[in-house]
PDB file of C-alpha atoms in Angstrom:
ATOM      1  CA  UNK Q   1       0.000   0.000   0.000  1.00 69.00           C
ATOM      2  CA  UNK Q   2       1.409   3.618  -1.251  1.00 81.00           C
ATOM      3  CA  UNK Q   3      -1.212   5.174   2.040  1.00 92.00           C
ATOM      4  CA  UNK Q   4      -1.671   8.755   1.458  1.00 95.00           C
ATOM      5  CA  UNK Q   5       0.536  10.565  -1.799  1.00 96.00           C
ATOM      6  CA  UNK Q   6       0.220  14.021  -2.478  1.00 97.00           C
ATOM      7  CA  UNK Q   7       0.939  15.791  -5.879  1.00 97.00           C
ATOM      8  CA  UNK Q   8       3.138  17.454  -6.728  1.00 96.00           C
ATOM      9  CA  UNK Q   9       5.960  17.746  -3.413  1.00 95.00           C
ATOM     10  CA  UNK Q  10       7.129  21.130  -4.543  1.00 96.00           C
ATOM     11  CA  UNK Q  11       5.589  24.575  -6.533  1.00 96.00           C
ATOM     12  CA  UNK Q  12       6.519  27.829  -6.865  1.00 97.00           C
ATOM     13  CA  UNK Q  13       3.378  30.155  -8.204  1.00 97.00           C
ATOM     14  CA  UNK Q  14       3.070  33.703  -9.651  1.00 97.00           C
ATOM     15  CA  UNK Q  15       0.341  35.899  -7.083  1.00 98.00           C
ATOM     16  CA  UNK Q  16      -2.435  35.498  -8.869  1.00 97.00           C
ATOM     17  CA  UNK Q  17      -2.196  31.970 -10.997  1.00 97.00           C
ATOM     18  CA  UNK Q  18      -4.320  29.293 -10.062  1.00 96.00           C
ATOM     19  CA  UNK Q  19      -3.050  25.180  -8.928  1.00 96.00           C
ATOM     20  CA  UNK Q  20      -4.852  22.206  -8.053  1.00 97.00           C
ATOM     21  CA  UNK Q  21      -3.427  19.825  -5.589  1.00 98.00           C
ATOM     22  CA  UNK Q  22      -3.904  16.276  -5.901  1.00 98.00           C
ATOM     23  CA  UNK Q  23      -4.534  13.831  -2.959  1.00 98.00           C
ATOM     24  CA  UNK Q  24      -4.833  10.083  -3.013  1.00 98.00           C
ATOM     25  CA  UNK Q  25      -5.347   6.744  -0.744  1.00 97.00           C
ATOM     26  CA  UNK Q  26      -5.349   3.566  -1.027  1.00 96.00           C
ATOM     27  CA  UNK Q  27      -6.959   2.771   2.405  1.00 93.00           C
ATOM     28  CA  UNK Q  28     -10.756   2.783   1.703  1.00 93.00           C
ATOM     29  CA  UNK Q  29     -11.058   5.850   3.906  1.00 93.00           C
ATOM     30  CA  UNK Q  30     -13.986   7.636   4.182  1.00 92.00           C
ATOM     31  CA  UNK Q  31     -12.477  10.729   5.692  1.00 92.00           C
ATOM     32  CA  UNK Q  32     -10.103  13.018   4.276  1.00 95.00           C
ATOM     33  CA  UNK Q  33      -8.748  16.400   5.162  1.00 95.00           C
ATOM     34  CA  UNK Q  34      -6.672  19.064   4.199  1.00 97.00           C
ATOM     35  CA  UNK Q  35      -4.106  21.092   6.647  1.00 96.00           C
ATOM     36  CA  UNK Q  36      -1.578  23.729   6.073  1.00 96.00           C
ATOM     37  CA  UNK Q  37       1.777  24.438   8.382  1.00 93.00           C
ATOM     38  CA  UNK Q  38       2.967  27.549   8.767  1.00 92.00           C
ATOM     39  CA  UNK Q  39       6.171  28.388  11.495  1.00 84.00           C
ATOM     40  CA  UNK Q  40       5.563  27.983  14.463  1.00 80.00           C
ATOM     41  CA  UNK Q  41       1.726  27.136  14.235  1.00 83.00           C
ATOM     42  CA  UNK Q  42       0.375  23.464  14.410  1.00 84.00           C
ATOM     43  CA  UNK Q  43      -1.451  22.496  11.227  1.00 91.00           C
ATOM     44  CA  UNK Q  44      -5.169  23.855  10.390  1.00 93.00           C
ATOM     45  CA  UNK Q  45      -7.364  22.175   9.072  1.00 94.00           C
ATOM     46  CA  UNK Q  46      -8.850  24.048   5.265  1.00 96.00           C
ATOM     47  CA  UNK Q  47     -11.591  21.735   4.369  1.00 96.00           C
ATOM     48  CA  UNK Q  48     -12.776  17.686   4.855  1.00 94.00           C
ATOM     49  CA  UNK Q  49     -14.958  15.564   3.536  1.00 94.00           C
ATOM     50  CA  UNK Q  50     -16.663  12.760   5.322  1.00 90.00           C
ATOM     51  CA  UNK Q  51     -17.569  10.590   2.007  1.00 92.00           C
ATOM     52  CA  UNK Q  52     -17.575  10.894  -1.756  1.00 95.00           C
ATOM     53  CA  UNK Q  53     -19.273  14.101  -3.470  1.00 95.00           C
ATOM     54  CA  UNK Q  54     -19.119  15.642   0.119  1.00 94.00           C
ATOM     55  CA  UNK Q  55     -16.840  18.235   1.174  1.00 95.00           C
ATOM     56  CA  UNK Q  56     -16.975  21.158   4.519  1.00 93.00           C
ATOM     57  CA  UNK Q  57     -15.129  24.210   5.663  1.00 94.00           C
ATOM     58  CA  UNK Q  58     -12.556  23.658   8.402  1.00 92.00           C
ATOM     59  CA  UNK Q  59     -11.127  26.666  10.260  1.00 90.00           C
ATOM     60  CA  UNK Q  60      -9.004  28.311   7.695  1.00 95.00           C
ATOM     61  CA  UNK Q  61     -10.640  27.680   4.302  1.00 96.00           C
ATOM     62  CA  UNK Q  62     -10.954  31.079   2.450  1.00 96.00           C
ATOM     63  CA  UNK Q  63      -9.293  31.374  -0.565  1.00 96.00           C
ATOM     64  CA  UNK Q  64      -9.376  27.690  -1.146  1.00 98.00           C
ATOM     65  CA  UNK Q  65     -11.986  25.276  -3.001  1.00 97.00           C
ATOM     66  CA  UNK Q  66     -11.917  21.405  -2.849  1.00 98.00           C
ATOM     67  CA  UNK Q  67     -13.459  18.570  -4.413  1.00 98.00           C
ATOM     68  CA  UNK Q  68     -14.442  15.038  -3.861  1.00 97.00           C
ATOM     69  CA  UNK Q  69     -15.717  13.041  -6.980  1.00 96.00           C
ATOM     70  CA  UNK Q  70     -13.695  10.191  -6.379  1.00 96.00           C
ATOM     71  CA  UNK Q  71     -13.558   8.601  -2.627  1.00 96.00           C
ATOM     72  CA  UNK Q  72      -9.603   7.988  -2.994  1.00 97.00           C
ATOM     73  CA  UNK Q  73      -9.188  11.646  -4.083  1.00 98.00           C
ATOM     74  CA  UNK Q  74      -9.437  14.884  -2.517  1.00 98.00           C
ATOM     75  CA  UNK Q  75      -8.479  17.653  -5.021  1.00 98.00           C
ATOM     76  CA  UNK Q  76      -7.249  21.325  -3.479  1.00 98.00           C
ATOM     77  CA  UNK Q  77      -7.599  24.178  -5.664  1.00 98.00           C
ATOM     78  CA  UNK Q  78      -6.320  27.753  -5.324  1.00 96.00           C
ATOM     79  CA  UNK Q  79      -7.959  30.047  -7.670  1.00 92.00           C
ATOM     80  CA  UNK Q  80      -6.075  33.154  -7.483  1.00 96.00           C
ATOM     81  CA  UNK Q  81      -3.023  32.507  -5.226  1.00 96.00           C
ATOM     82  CA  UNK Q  82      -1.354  34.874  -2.795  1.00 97.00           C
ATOM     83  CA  UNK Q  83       1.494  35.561  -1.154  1.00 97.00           C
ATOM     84  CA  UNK Q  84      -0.480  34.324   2.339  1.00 96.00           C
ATOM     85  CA  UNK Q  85      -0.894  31.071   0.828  1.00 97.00           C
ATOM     86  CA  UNK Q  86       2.873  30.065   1.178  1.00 97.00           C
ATOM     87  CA  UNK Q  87       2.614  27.078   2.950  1.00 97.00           C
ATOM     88  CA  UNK Q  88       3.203  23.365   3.274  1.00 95.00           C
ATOM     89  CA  UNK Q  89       0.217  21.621   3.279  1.00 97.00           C
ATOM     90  CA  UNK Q  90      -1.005  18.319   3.947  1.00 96.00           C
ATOM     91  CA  UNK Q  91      -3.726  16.263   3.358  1.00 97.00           C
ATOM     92  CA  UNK Q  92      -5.015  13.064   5.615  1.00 95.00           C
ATOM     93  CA  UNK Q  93      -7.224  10.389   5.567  1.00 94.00           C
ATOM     94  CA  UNK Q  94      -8.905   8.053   8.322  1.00 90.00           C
ATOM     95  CA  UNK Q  95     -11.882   5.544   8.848  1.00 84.00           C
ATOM     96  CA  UNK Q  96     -15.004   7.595   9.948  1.00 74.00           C
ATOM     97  CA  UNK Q  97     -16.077   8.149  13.076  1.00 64.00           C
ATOM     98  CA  UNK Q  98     -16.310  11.503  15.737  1.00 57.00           C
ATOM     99  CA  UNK Q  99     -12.785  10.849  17.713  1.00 59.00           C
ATOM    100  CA  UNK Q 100     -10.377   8.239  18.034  1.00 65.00           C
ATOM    101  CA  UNK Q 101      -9.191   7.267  14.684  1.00 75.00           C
ATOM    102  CA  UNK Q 102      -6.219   7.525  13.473  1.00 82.00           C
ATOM    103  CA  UNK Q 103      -5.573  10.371  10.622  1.00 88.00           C
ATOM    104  CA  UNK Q 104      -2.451   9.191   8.357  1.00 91.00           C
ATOM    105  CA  UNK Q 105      -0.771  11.880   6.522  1.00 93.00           C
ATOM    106  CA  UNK Q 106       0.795  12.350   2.941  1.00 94.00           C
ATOM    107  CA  UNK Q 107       4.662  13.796   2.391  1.00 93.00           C
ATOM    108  CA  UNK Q 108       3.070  17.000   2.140  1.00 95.00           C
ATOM    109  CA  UNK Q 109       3.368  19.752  -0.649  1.00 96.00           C
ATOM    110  CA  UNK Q 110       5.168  23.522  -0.279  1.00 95.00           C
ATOM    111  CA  UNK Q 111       4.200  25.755  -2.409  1.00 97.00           C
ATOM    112  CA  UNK Q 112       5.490  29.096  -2.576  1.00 97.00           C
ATOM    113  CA  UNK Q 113       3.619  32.136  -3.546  1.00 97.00           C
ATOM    114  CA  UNK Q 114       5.855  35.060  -5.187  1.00 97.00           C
TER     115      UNK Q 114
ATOM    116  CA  UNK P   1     -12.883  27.654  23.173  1.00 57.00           C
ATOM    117  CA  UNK P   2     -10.142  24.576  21.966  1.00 67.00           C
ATOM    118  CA  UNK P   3      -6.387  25.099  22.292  1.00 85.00           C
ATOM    119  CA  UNK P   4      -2.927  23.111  22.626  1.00 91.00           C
ATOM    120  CA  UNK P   5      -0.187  24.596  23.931  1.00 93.00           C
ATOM    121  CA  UNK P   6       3.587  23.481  23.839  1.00 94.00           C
ATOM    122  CA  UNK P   7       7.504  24.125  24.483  1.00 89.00           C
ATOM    123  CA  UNK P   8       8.885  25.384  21.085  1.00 90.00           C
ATOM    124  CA  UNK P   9      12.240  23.593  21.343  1.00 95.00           C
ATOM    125  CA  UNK P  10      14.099  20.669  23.469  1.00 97.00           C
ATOM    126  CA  UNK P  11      17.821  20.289  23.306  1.00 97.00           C
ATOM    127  CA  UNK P  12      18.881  16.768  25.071  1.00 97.00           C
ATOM    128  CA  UNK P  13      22.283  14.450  24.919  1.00 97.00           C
ATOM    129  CA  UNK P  14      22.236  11.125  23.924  1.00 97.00           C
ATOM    130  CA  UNK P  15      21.140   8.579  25.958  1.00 97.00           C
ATOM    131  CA  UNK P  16      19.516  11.060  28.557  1.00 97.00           C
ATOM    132  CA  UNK P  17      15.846  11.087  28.733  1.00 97.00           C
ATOM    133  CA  UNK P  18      13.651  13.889  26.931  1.00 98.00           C
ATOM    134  CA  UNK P  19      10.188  14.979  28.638  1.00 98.00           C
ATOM    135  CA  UNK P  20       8.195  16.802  26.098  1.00 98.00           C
ATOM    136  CA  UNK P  21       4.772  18.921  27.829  1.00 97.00           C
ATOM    137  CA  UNK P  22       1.659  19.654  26.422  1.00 96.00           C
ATOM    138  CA  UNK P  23      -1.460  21.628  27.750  1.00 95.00           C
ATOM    139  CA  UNK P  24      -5.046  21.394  26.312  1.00 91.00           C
ATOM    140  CA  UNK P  25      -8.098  23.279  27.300  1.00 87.00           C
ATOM    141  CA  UNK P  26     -10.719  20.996  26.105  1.00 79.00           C
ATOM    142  CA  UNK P  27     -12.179  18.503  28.920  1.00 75.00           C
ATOM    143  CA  UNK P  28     -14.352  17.060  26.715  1.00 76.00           C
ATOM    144  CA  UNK P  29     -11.237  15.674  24.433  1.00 72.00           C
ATOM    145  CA  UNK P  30     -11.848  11.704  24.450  1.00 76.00           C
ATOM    146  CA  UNK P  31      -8.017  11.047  22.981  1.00 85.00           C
ATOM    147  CA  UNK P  32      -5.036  12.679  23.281  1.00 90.00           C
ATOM    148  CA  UNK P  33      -2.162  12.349  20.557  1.00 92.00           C
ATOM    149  CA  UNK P  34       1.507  12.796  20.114  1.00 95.00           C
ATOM    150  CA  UNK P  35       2.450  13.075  16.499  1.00 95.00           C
ATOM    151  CA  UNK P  36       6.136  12.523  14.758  1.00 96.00           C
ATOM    152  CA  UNK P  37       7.519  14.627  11.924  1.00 93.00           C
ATOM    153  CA  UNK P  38      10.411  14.203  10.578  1.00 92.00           C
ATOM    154  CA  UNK P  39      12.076  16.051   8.093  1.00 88.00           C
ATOM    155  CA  UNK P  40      10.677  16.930   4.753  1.00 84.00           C
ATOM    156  CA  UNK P  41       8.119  14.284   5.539  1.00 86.00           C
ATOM    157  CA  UNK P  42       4.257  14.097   6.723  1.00 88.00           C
ATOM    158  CA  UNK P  43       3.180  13.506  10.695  1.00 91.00           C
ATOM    159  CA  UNK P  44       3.037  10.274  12.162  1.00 91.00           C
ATOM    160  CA  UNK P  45       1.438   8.602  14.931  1.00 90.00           C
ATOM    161  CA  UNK P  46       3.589   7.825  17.676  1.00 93.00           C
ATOM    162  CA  UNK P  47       1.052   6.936  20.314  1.00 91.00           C
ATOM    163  CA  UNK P  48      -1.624   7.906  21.599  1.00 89.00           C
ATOM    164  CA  UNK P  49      -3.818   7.942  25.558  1.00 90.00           C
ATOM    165  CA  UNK P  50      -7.755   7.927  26.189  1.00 86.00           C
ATOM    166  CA  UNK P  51      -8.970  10.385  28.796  1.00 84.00           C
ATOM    167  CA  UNK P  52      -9.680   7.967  31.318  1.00 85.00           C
ATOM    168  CA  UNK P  53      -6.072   6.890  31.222  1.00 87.00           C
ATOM    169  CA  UNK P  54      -3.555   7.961  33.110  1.00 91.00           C
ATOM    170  CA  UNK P  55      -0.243   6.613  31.758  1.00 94.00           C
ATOM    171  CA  UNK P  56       0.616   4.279  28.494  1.00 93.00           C
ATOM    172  CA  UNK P  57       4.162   2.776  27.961  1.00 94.00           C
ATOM    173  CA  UNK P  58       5.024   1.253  25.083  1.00 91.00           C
ATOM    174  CA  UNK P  59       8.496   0.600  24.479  1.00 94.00           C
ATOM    175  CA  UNK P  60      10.900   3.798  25.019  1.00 96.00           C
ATOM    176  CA  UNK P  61       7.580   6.034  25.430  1.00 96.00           C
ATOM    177  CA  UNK P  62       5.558   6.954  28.505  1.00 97.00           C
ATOM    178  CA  UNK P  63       3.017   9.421  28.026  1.00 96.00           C
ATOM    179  CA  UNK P  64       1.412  10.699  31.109  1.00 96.00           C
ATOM    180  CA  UNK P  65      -2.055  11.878  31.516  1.00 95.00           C
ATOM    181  CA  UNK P  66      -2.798  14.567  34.293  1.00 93.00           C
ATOM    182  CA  UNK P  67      -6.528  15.441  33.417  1.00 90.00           C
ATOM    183  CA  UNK P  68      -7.252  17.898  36.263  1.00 90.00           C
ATOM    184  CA  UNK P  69      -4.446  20.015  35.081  1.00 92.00           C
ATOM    185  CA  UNK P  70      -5.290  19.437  31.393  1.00 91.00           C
ATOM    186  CA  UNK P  71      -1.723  18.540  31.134  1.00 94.00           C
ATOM    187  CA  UNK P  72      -0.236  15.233  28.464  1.00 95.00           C
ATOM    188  CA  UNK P  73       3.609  14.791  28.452  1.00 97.00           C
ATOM    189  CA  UNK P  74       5.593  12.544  26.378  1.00 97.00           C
ATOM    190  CA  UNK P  75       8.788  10.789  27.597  1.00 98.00           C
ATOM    191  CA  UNK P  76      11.311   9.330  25.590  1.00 97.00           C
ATOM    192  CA  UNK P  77      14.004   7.113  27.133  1.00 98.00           C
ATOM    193  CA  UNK P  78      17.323   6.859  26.132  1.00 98.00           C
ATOM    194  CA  UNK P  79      16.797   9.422  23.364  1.00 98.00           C
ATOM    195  CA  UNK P  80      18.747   9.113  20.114  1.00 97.00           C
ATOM    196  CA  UNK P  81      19.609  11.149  17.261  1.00 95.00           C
ATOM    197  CA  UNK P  82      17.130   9.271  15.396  1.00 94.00           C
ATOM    198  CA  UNK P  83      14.547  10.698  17.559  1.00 96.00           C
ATOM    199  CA  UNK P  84      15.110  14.195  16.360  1.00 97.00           C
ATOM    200  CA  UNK P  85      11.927  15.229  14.629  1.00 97.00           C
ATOM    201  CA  UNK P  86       8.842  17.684  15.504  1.00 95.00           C
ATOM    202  CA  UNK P  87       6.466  16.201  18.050  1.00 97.00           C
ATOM    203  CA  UNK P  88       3.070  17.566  17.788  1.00 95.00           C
ATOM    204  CA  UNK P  89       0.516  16.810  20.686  1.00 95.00           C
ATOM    205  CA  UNK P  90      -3.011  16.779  19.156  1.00 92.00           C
ATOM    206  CA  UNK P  91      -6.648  16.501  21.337  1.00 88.00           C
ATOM    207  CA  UNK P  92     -10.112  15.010  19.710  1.00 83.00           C
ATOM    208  CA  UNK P  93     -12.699  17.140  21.180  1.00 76.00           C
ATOM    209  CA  UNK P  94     -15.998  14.934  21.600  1.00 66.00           C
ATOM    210  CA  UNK P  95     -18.042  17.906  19.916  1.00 58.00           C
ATOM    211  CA  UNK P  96     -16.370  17.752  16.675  1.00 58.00           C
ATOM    212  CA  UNK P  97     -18.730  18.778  14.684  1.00 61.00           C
ATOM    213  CA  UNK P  98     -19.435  15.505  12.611  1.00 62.00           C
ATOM    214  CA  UNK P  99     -15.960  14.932  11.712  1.00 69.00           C
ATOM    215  CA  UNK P 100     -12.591  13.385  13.281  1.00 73.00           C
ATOM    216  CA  UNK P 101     -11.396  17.074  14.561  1.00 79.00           C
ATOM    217  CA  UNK P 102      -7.909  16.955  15.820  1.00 87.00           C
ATOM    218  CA  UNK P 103      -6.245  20.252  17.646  1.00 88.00           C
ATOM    219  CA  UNK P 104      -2.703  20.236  16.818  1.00 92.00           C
ATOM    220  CA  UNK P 105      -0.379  22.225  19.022  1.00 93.00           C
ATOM    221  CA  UNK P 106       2.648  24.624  17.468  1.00 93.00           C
ATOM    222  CA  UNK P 107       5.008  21.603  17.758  1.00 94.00           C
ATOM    223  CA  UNK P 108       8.161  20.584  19.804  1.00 96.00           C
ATOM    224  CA  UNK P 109      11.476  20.589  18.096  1.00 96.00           C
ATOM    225  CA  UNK P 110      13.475  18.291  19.710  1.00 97.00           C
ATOM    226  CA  UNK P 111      17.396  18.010  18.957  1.00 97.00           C
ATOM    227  CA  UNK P 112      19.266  15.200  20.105  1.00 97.00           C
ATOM    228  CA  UNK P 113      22.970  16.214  20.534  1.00 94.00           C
ATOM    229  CA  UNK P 114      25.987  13.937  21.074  1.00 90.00           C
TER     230      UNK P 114
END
């Protein structure tokens, strides 16, 4: 099992160009998430989805748009990036349920915003 | 409202023992979490406690569980360098909102030093 890849590892955007991210498991998860990391801050959560074709805010999801049409993939899209946006981010998956399950992560993916 | 708080940074020699501390403000969290990250790579679970817990060993790791005080601390015996990462502490409030929340704190960057 590859468990949670992330596409692509590194980008460096122009303010103002648009990027999809690309997230995929091979775990049967129902639940997947999307986080950034910034210095010195633990990781926020931007959006999850809780099954196929459904997707929710998480605390810092402005700016950002996701999609789940597939239930191994969870798709993060930046429409008009900014410098704010330089991050690494991350996305997870885990088995459903309210608390106790495991998330696993991907390698994660910095992009830089110029 | 939901917070973790930790140290920053640990420095600790080879072979000694490294205590990293964690606070958390929500009572209602059902686990508690300490995450790994290594370098360039994505978090991993290193173990984890349920609230009504009070210590878990499991190998070189104790993690202690003082829920009056809110506080979770992570132990590491005989630390090597191969134990330098990030360690993120992480809570699962009960009221999640539908969804596997997890609270990361800032992270603890421990260096192991020979």
């Amino acid at each position: 099992n590859a468990g949670v890849t992330q596409t692509p590892k590194f980008r460096v955007l122009k303010t103002g160009q648009s990027m999809t991210l690309l997230c995929a498991q091979d775990m049967n998860h129902e639940y997947m998430y999307w986080y950034r990391q910034d210095p010195g801050m633990g990781l926020r959560l931007i959006h999850y989805s809780v099954g196929e074709g459904t997707t929710a805010k998480g605390e810092v999801p402005d700016g950002y748009n996701v999609s789940r049409l597939k239930k191994q993939n969870f798709l993060l899209g930046l429409e008009s990036a900014a410098p704010s946006q330089t991050s690494v981010y991350f996305c997870a998956s885990s088995y459903p349920g309210l608390a106790g399950y495991e998330q696993y992560f991907g390698p994660g993916t910095r992009l830089t915003v110029t | 409202g939901e917070d973790v708080e930790q140290s920053l940074f640990l420095s600790v020699r080879e072979g000694d023992s490294s205590v990293i501390n964690c606070t958390y403000t929500d009572s209602s969290s059902t686990y508690l979490y300490w995450y790994k990250q290594e370098p360039g790579a994505g978090l991993q679970l290193l173990t984890y406690i349920f609230s009504n817990m009070d210590m878990k060993q499991d190998q070189r790791l104790t993690v202690l569980l003082n829920k009056k005080d809110k506080h979770l601390s992570l132990r590491i015996a005989d630390t090597q360098t191969g134990d330098s990462a990030i360690y993120f502490c992480a809570e699962s409030p009960v009221l999640s909102g539908g969804y596997n929340k997890l609270i990361f704190g800032a992270g603890t960057r421990l260096a192991v030093h020979p």
